[in-house]
Tab-separated table of C-alpha atoms in Angstrom:
chain	number	residue	atom	x	y	z
A	150	UNK	CA	-3.027	-9.284	-20.638
A	151	UNK	CA	-4.159	-6.866	-23.085
A	152	UNK	CA	-1.411	-6.366	-26.615
A	153	UNK	CA	0.540	-3.447	-26.005
A	154	UNK	CA	2.346	-0.475	-28.383
A	155	UNK	CA	5.479	-0.339	-28.825
A	156	UNK	CA	7.499	1.201	-26.021
A	157	UNK	CA	4.347	0.491	-23.542
A	158	UNK	CA	5.590	-2.212	-21.465
A	159	UNK	CA	8.876	-0.098	-20.641
A	160	UNK	CA	6.906	2.637	-19.866
A	161	UNK	CA	4.626	1.064	-17.949
A	162	UNK	CA	7.835	-0.759	-15.710
A	163	UNK	CA	8.811	2.316	-15.716
A	164	UNK	CA	5.367	4.126	-13.626
A	165	UNK	CA	5.496	0.898	-11.793
A	166	UNK	CA	9.061	1.514	-10.046
A	167	UNK	CA	8.060	5.181	-9.890
A	168	UNK	CA	5.188	4.417	-7.604
A	169	UNK	CA	6.717	1.952	-5.273
A	170	UNK	CA	9.882	4.630	-5.095
A	171	UNK	CA	7.310	7.543	-3.671
A	172	UNK	CA	5.835	4.527	-1.523
A	173	UNK	CA	9.187	3.725	-0.621
A	174	UNK	CA	10.328	8.051	0.000
A	175	UNK	CA	6.696	9.241	1.658
A	176	UNK	CA	7.955	8.783	5.045
A	177	UNK	CA	9.942	11.684	4.533
A	178	UNK	CA	6.871	13.791	3.780
A	179	UNK	CA	5.066	12.810	7.003
A	180	UNK	CA	8.322	13.345	9.037
A	181	UNK	CA	8.684	16.857	7.781
A	182	UNK	CA	4.939	17.572	7.985
A	183	UNK	CA	5.156	15.898	11.842
A	184	UNK	CA	8.012	18.575	12.283
A	185	UNK	CA	5.611	21.158	12.204
A	186	UNK	CA	3.557	19.993	15.285
A	187	UNK	CA	0.973	18.229	13.559
A	188	UNK	CA	-0.283	14.870	14.830
A	189	UNK	CA	-1.288	11.831	13.091
A	190	UNK	CA	-5.281	12.505	13.317
A	191	UNK	CA	-5.006	15.901	11.704
A	192	UNK	CA	-2.453	14.742	9.368
A	193	UNK	CA	-4.522	11.843	8.580
A	194	UNK	CA	-8.112	14.245	8.015
A	195	UNK	CA	-5.849	16.604	5.744
A	196	UNK	CA	-4.540	13.744	3.593
A	197	UNK	CA	-8.027	12.418	3.262
A	198	UNK	CA	-9.398	16.063	2.597
A	199	UNK	CA	-7.040	16.731	0.399
A	200	UNK	CA	-6.327	13.653	-2.090
A	201	UNK	CA	-10.503	14.796	-2.924
A	202	UNK	CA	-9.666	17.005	-5.634
A	203	UNK	CA	-6.389	15.226	-6.240
A	204	UNK	CA	-8.397	11.715	-7.478
A	205	UNK	CA	-10.945	14.008	-9.125
A	206	UNK	CA	-8.475	15.174	-11.607
A	207	UNK	CA	-7.428	11.795	-12.484
A	208	UNK	CA	-10.982	10.337	-12.455
A	209	UNK	CA	-11.701	13.255	-15.003
A	210	UNK	CA	-8.569	12.844	-17.114
A	211	UNK	CA	-9.361	8.977	-17.148
A	212	UNK	CA	-13.053	9.386	-18.184
A	213	UNK	CA	-14.640	7.797	-15.558
A	214	UNK	CA	-17.441	10.219	-14.065
A	215	UNK	CA	-19.914	8.369	-15.221
A	216	UNK	CA	-18.629	5.013	-13.181
A	217	UNK	CA	-17.991	7.285	-10.225
A	218	UNK	CA	-22.138	8.112	-10.997
A	219	UNK	CA	-22.525	4.399	-10.997
A	220	UNK	CA	-20.979	3.251	-7.746
A	221	UNK	CA	-22.863	6.378	-5.893
A	222	UNK	CA	-26.177	5.121	-7.040
A	223	UNK	CA	-24.996	1.039	-5.500
A	224	UNK	CA	-25.889	0.902	-2.135
A	225	UNK	CA	-23.780	-2.325	-1.818
A	226	UNK	CA	-21.001	-0.867	-3.886
A	227	UNK	CA	-21.078	2.093	-1.742
A	228	UNK	CA	-21.276	-0.337	1.785
A	229	UNK	CA	-17.969	-2.361	0.168
A	230	UNK	CA	-16.392	0.647	-0.175
A	231	UNK	CA	-16.839	2.161	3.363
A	232	UNK	CA	-15.420	-0.767	4.627
A	233	UNK	CA	-12.686	-0.072	2.944
A	234	UNK	CA	-12.525	3.630	3.903
A	235	UNK	CA	-12.379	2.179	6.992
A	236	UNK	CA	-9.419	-0.176	6.417
A	237	UNK	CA	-7.249	2.300	4.352
A	238	UNK	CA	-8.196	4.798	7.121
A	239	UNK	CA	-6.931	2.640	10.129
A	240	UNK	CA	-3.519	1.524	7.949
A	241	UNK	CA	-3.238	5.467	6.868
A	242	UNK	CA	-3.366	6.663	10.544
A	243	UNK	CA	-0.981	4.144	12.062
A	244	UNK	CA	1.644	4.303	9.292
A	245	UNK	CA	1.419	8.139	10.235
A	246	UNK	CA	1.706	7.702	14.068
A	247	UNK	CA	4.648	4.910	13.275
A	248	UNK	CA	6.951	7.031	10.713
A	249	UNK	CA	6.383	10.737	12.898
A	250	UNK	CA	7.545	9.074	15.990
A	251	UNK	CA	10.417	7.084	14.203
A	252	UNK	CA	9.470	4.095	13.564
A	253	UNK	CA	10.014	3.415	10.527
A	254	UNK	CA	11.888	-0.318	10.862
A	255	UNK	CA	8.277	-1.261	12.217
A	256	UNK	CA	6.904	-0.070	8.777
A	257	UNK	CA	9.193	-1.750	6.684
A	258	UNK	CA	8.508	-5.002	8.891
A	259	UNK	CA	4.733	-4.309	8.347
A	260	UNK	CA	4.480	-4.032	4.111
A	261	UNK	CA	6.996	-7.041	3.812
A	262	UNK	CA	5.024	-9.886	5.659
A	263	UNK	CA	2.361	-8.289	3.328
A	264	UNK	CA	2.504	-10.250	0.156
A	265	UNK	CA	3.192	-12.776	2.527
A	266	UNK	CA	-0.522	-12.322	4.349
A	267	UNK	CA	-2.218	-11.772	1.449
A	268	UNK	CA	-1.211	-15.452	0.309
A	269	UNK	CA	-2.596	-16.786	3.867
A	270	UNK	CA	-5.992	-14.258	2.717
A	271	UNK	CA	-6.457	-15.455	-0.283
A	272	UNK	CA	-5.901	-19.519	0.692
A	273	UNK	CA	-8.380	-18.603	3.886
A	274	UNK	CA	-11.455	-16.458	1.911
A	275	UNK	CA	-10.872	-17.491	-1.582
A	276	UNK	CA	-9.664	-21.140	-1.715
A	277	UNK	CA	-6.257	-20.206	-3.585
A	278	UNK	CA	-3.862	-22.914	-3.723
A	279	UNK	CA	-0.819	-22.871	-1.984
A	280	UNK	CA	1.621	-24.650	-2.733
A	281	UNK	CA	4.857	-25.864	-0.738
A	282	UNK	CA	7.297	-23.138	-1.455
A	283	UNK	CA	4.523	-21.078	-0.163
A	284	UNK	CA	3.909	-22.317	3.068
A	285	UNK	CA	7.680	-22.177	3.737
A	286	UNK	CA	7.354	-18.437	2.711
A	287	UNK	CA	4.636	-17.940	5.351
A	288	UNK	CA	6.176	-19.875	7.426
A	289	UNK	CA	9.652	-17.993	7.556
A	290	UNK	CA	7.496	-14.624	7.774
A	291	UNK	CA	5.947	-15.877	10.900
A	292	UNK	CA	9.736	-16.655	12.484
A	293	UNK	CA	10.114	-13.801	11.804
A	294	UNK	CA	7.441	-11.942	13.679
A	295	UNK	CA	8.173	-13.964	16.615
A	296	UNK	CA	11.841	-12.913	16.776
A	297	UNK	CA	10.393	-8.760	16.299
A	298	UNK	CA	8.267	-9.718	19.458
A	299	UNK	CA	10.967	-10.567	21.285
A	300	UNK	CA	13.801	-7.921	20.186
A	301	UNK	CA	10.267	-5.238	21.263
A	302	UNK	CA	9.434	-7.094	23.984
A	303	UNK	CA	6.296	-7.176	22.236
A	304	UNK	CA	4.180	-8.231	19.311
A	305	UNK	CA	5.038	-5.565	16.852
A	306	UNK	CA	1.620	-4.476	16.327
A	307	UNK	CA	2.289	-1.594	14.116
A	308	UNK	CA	3.957	-4.180	11.664
A	309	UNK	CA	1.121	-6.562	11.909
A	310	UNK	CA	-1.985	-4.025	12.019
A	311	UNK	CA	-0.277	-2.135	8.888
A	312	UNK	CA	-0.085	-5.530	7.014
A	313	UNK	CA	-3.443	-6.984	8.094
A	314	UNK	CA	-5.028	-3.650	7.822
A	315	UNK	CA	-3.924	-3.653	3.776
A	316	UNK	CA	-4.398	-7.139	3.124
A	317	UNK	CA	-7.713	-6.728	4.243
A	318	UNK	CA	-8.195	-3.234	1.603
A	319	UNK	CA	-7.041	-5.092	-0.719
A	320	UNK	CA	-9.748	-8.339	-0.075
A	321	UNK	CA	-13.039	-5.845	0.061
A	322	UNK	CA	-11.374	-4.195	-3.059
A	323	UNK	CA	-12.073	-7.350	-4.836
A	324	UNK	CA	-15.673	-7.205	-4.300
A	325	UNK	CA	-16.139	-4.055	-5.675
A	326	UNK	CA	-15.874	-3.595	-9.418
A	327	UNK	CA	-14.452	-0.552	-9.781
A	328	UNK	CA	-11.160	0.842	-10.917
A	329	UNK	CA	-8.607	2.630	-8.529
A	330	UNK	CA	-9.252	5.882	-9.293
A	331	UNK	CA	-13.074	5.536	-8.771
A	332	UNK	CA	-12.408	3.953	-5.539
A	333	UNK	CA	-9.996	6.108	-4.079
A	334	UNK	CA	-12.514	8.916	-5.250
A	335	UNK	CA	-15.471	7.444	-3.369
A	336	UNK	CA	-13.595	6.382	-0.298
A	337	UNK	CA	-12.134	10.124	0.220
A	338	UNK	CA	-15.237	11.623	-0.034
A	339	UNK	CA	-17.208	8.875	2.336
A	340	UNK	CA	-14.228	9.921	4.703
A	341	UNK	CA	-14.046	13.416	3.816
A	342	UNK	CA	-17.194	14.524	5.856
A	343	UNK	CA	-16.282	13.526	9.275
A	344	UNK	CA	-12.465	15.158	8.094
A	345	UNK	CA	-13.860	18.282	7.360
A	346	UNK	CA	-15.683	18.400	10.926
A	347	UNK	CA	-12.398	17.287	12.898
A	348	UNK	CA	-10.679	19.608	11.009
A	349	UNK	CA	-12.903	22.405	11.566
A	350	UNK	CA	-13.381	21.101	15.569
A	351	UNK	CA	-9.492	21.358	15.513
A	352	UNK	CA	-9.684	25.070	14.330
A	353	UNK	CA	-12.327	26.045	16.536
A	354	UNK	CA	-9.932	24.770	19.496
A	355	UNK	CA	-6.995	26.193	18.252
A	356	UNK	CA	-5.329	23.436	17.761
A	357	UNK	CA	-5.328	23.719	13.504
A	358	UNK	CA	-2.199	23.369	12.228
A	359	UNK	CA	-3.251	24.863	8.380
A	360	UNK	CA	-3.748	28.487	9.099
A	361	UNK	CA	-0.156	28.033	11.224
A	362	UNK	CA	2.196	29.841	8.275
A	363	UNK	CA	2.584	29.011	4.411
A	364	UNK	CA	5.060	25.454	4.756
A	365	UNK	CA	2.946	23.924	7.070
A	366	UNK	CA	0.043	24.802	4.924
A	367	UNK	CA	1.567	23.671	1.579
A	368	UNK	CA	2.367	20.746	2.799
A	369	UNK	CA	-0.725	19.078	4.232
A	370	UNK	CA	-1.883	20.080	0.312
A	371	UNK	CA	0.773	17.970	-0.970
A	372	UNK	CA	-0.175	15.255	1.575
A	373	UNK	CA	-3.385	14.648	-1.380
A	374	UNK	CA	-1.101	14.289	-4.732
A	375	UNK	CA	1.143	12.394	-1.952
A	376	UNK	CA	-1.539	10.008	-1.638
A	377	UNK	CA	-3.053	9.754	-5.140
A	378	UNK	CA	-0.339	9.628	-7.612
A	379	UNK	CA	1.341	6.592	-6.372
A	380	UNK	CA	-1.990	4.421	-6.470
A	381	UNK	CA	-2.787	6.092	-10.291
A	382	UNK	CA	0.608	5.113	-11.228
A	383	UNK	CA	0.029	1.681	-9.474
A	384	UNK	CA	-2.929	0.866	-11.822
A	385	UNK	CA	-1.883	2.110	-15.212
A	386	UNK	CA	1.185	-0.521	-14.282
A	387	UNK	CA	-0.166	-3.085	-13.057
A	388	UNK	CA	-2.391	-3.386	-16.235
A	389	UNK	CA	0.359	-3.461	-18.674
A	390	UNK	CA	3.313	-5.190	-17.088
A	391	UNK	CA	2.749	-9.087	-15.604
A	392	UNK	CA	1.633	-9.432	-12.279
A	393	UNK	CA	5.182	-11.008	-11.136
A	394	UNK	CA	7.366	-8.146	-12.025
A	395	UNK	CA	4.823	-5.815	-10.106
A	396	UNK	CA	5.739	-8.647	-6.948
A	397	UNK	CA	9.178	-7.408	-7.244
A	398	UNK	CA	8.298	-4.608	-7.015
A	399	UNK	CA	6.843	-4.292	-4.342
A	400	UNK	CA	9.479	-5.025	-2.179
A	401	UNK	CA	11.363	-1.369	-3.333
A	402	UNK	CA	8.561	0.300	-0.888
A	403	UNK	CA	9.607	-1.491	2.163
A	404	UNK	CA	13.377	-1.538	1.207
A	405	UNK	CA	13.763	2.385	0.956
A	406	UNK	CA	11.837	2.778	4.468
A	407	UNK	CA	14.247	0.572	5.992
A	408	UNK	CA	17.482	2.179	5.189
A	409	UNK	CA	15.897	5.831	5.794
A	410	UNK	CA	15.018	3.717	9.423
A	411	UNK	CA	18.664	3.052	9.617
A	412	UNK	CA	20.337	6.336	8.486
A	413	UNK	CA	17.568	7.917	10.870
A	414	UNK	CA	19.308	5.825	13.942
A	415	UNK	CA	16.733	3.435	14.761
A	416	UNK	CA	17.798	0.539	16.977
A	417	UNK	CA	18.666	-2.525	14.835
A	418	UNK	CA	19.563	-4.810	17.849
A	419	UNK	CA	21.042	-9.045	17.234
A	420	UNK	CA	17.255	-9.947	17.736
A	421	UNK	CA	15.561	-7.385	15.038
A	422	UNK	CA	18.364	-8.588	12.724
A	423	UNK	CA	17.485	-12.251	12.657
A	424	UNK	CA	13.960	-10.909	12.711
A	425	UNK	CA	14.625	-9.239	9.291
A	426	UNK	CA	16.498	-12.143	8.476
A	427	UNK	CA	13.993	-14.494	8.158
A	428	UNK	CA	11.008	-11.879	7.034
A	429	UNK	CA	13.937	-11.222	4.143
A	430	UNK	CA	13.963	-15.347	3.097
A	431	UNK	CA	10.153	-15.579	3.137
A	432	UNK	CA	10.433	-12.743	1.050
A	433	UNK	CA	12.947	-14.449	-1.470
A	434	UNK	CA	10.969	-17.541	-0.848
A	435	UNK	CA	7.659	-15.533	-2.035
A	436	UNK	CA	9.228	-13.852	-5.197
A	437	UNK	CA	11.180	-17.535	-6.472
A	438	UNK	CA	7.349	-18.889	-6.254
A	439	UNK	CA	6.371	-16.198	-7.921
A	440	UNK	CA	9.209	-16.532	-10.730
A	441	UNK	CA	8.115	-19.939	-10.998
A	442	UNK	CA	4.515	-19.361	-11.366
A	443	UNK	CA	5.019	-16.983	-14.158
A	444	UNK	CA	7.553	-19.555	-15.698
A	445	UNK	CA	4.584	-22.568	-16.179
A	446	UNK	CA	1.839	-19.411	-17.142
A	447	UNK	CA	4.059	-18.398	-20.033
A	448	UNK	CA	5.503	-21.968	-20.852
A	449	UNK	CA	1.281	-23.028	-21.072
A	450	UNK	CA	0.800	-20.149	-22.828
A	451	UNK	CA	3.329	-21.047	-25.807
A	452	UNK	CA	2.546	-24.882	-25.509
A	453	UNK	CA	-0.880	-23.655	-26.193
A	454	UNK	CA	0.165	-21.562	-29.405
A	455	UNK	CA	2.354	-23.488	-30.964
A	456	UNK	CA	-0.680	-26.593	-30.360
A	457	UNK	CA	-2.900	-23.883	-32.305
A	458	UNK	CA	-0.352	-23.369	-35.036
A	459	UNK	CA	-0.310	-26.860	-35.619
């Protein structure tokens, strides 16, 4: 990690907390848009279109216009970002559909198990080592998914699609040498034309909602910054505070969604409670493992520094 200016770590921690708080409360925004009669696919298309100017502003502020131009001239990088665009679009539309139909607990479960899916993906694809603690965490999550299937009467497809699509997105983005702002802008540009075409088709069929009234239009426009701002905050924070700290913070968003789901009266049966108990235990074990690894790295760094000083 690069050296930081005085007060920067605290500011970075604040930015990290802010991005996960926004992601936690985002369901309320999409529910508000849904109450105006806008369906998930139209919300997705509008979200993509309005993310383009929002992402472009952040690219310009970060001075990454040349990076965007460079990415657009590299077919291989564009192909990877095309794939990541499809994965994030799947994630977004499933998430939007779930929260607007009152299934926040299922989205919460998906993002609780996502770090554990990331761990498994790292082992399978990048040959990263999983220690005993990691296997215990993954095992507890699998038991939780089984109990969730019992509670729902079927596999928790929403949770699994959210977890695996976002994990797949992370795997693909690891192949791309581009910052978060640049990647988001290119992804939105890739998805922008079909989104505009879909919005235009809806408007011609008289089924579009953008021109329905001013509040609806404002909500749809706001979906762009709602998408771009937390990602930029995350990118800035992740470069300045330990990954272990970000690992702890990432459970803020699904916890907020879980509480919102309960307050909105979603069914929380005993089987579902047992499911979440196993998932929370898996998350706790995951966090304990992250804390241990962080301590080991800090100890090794300190020992190396002391040896060099001698």
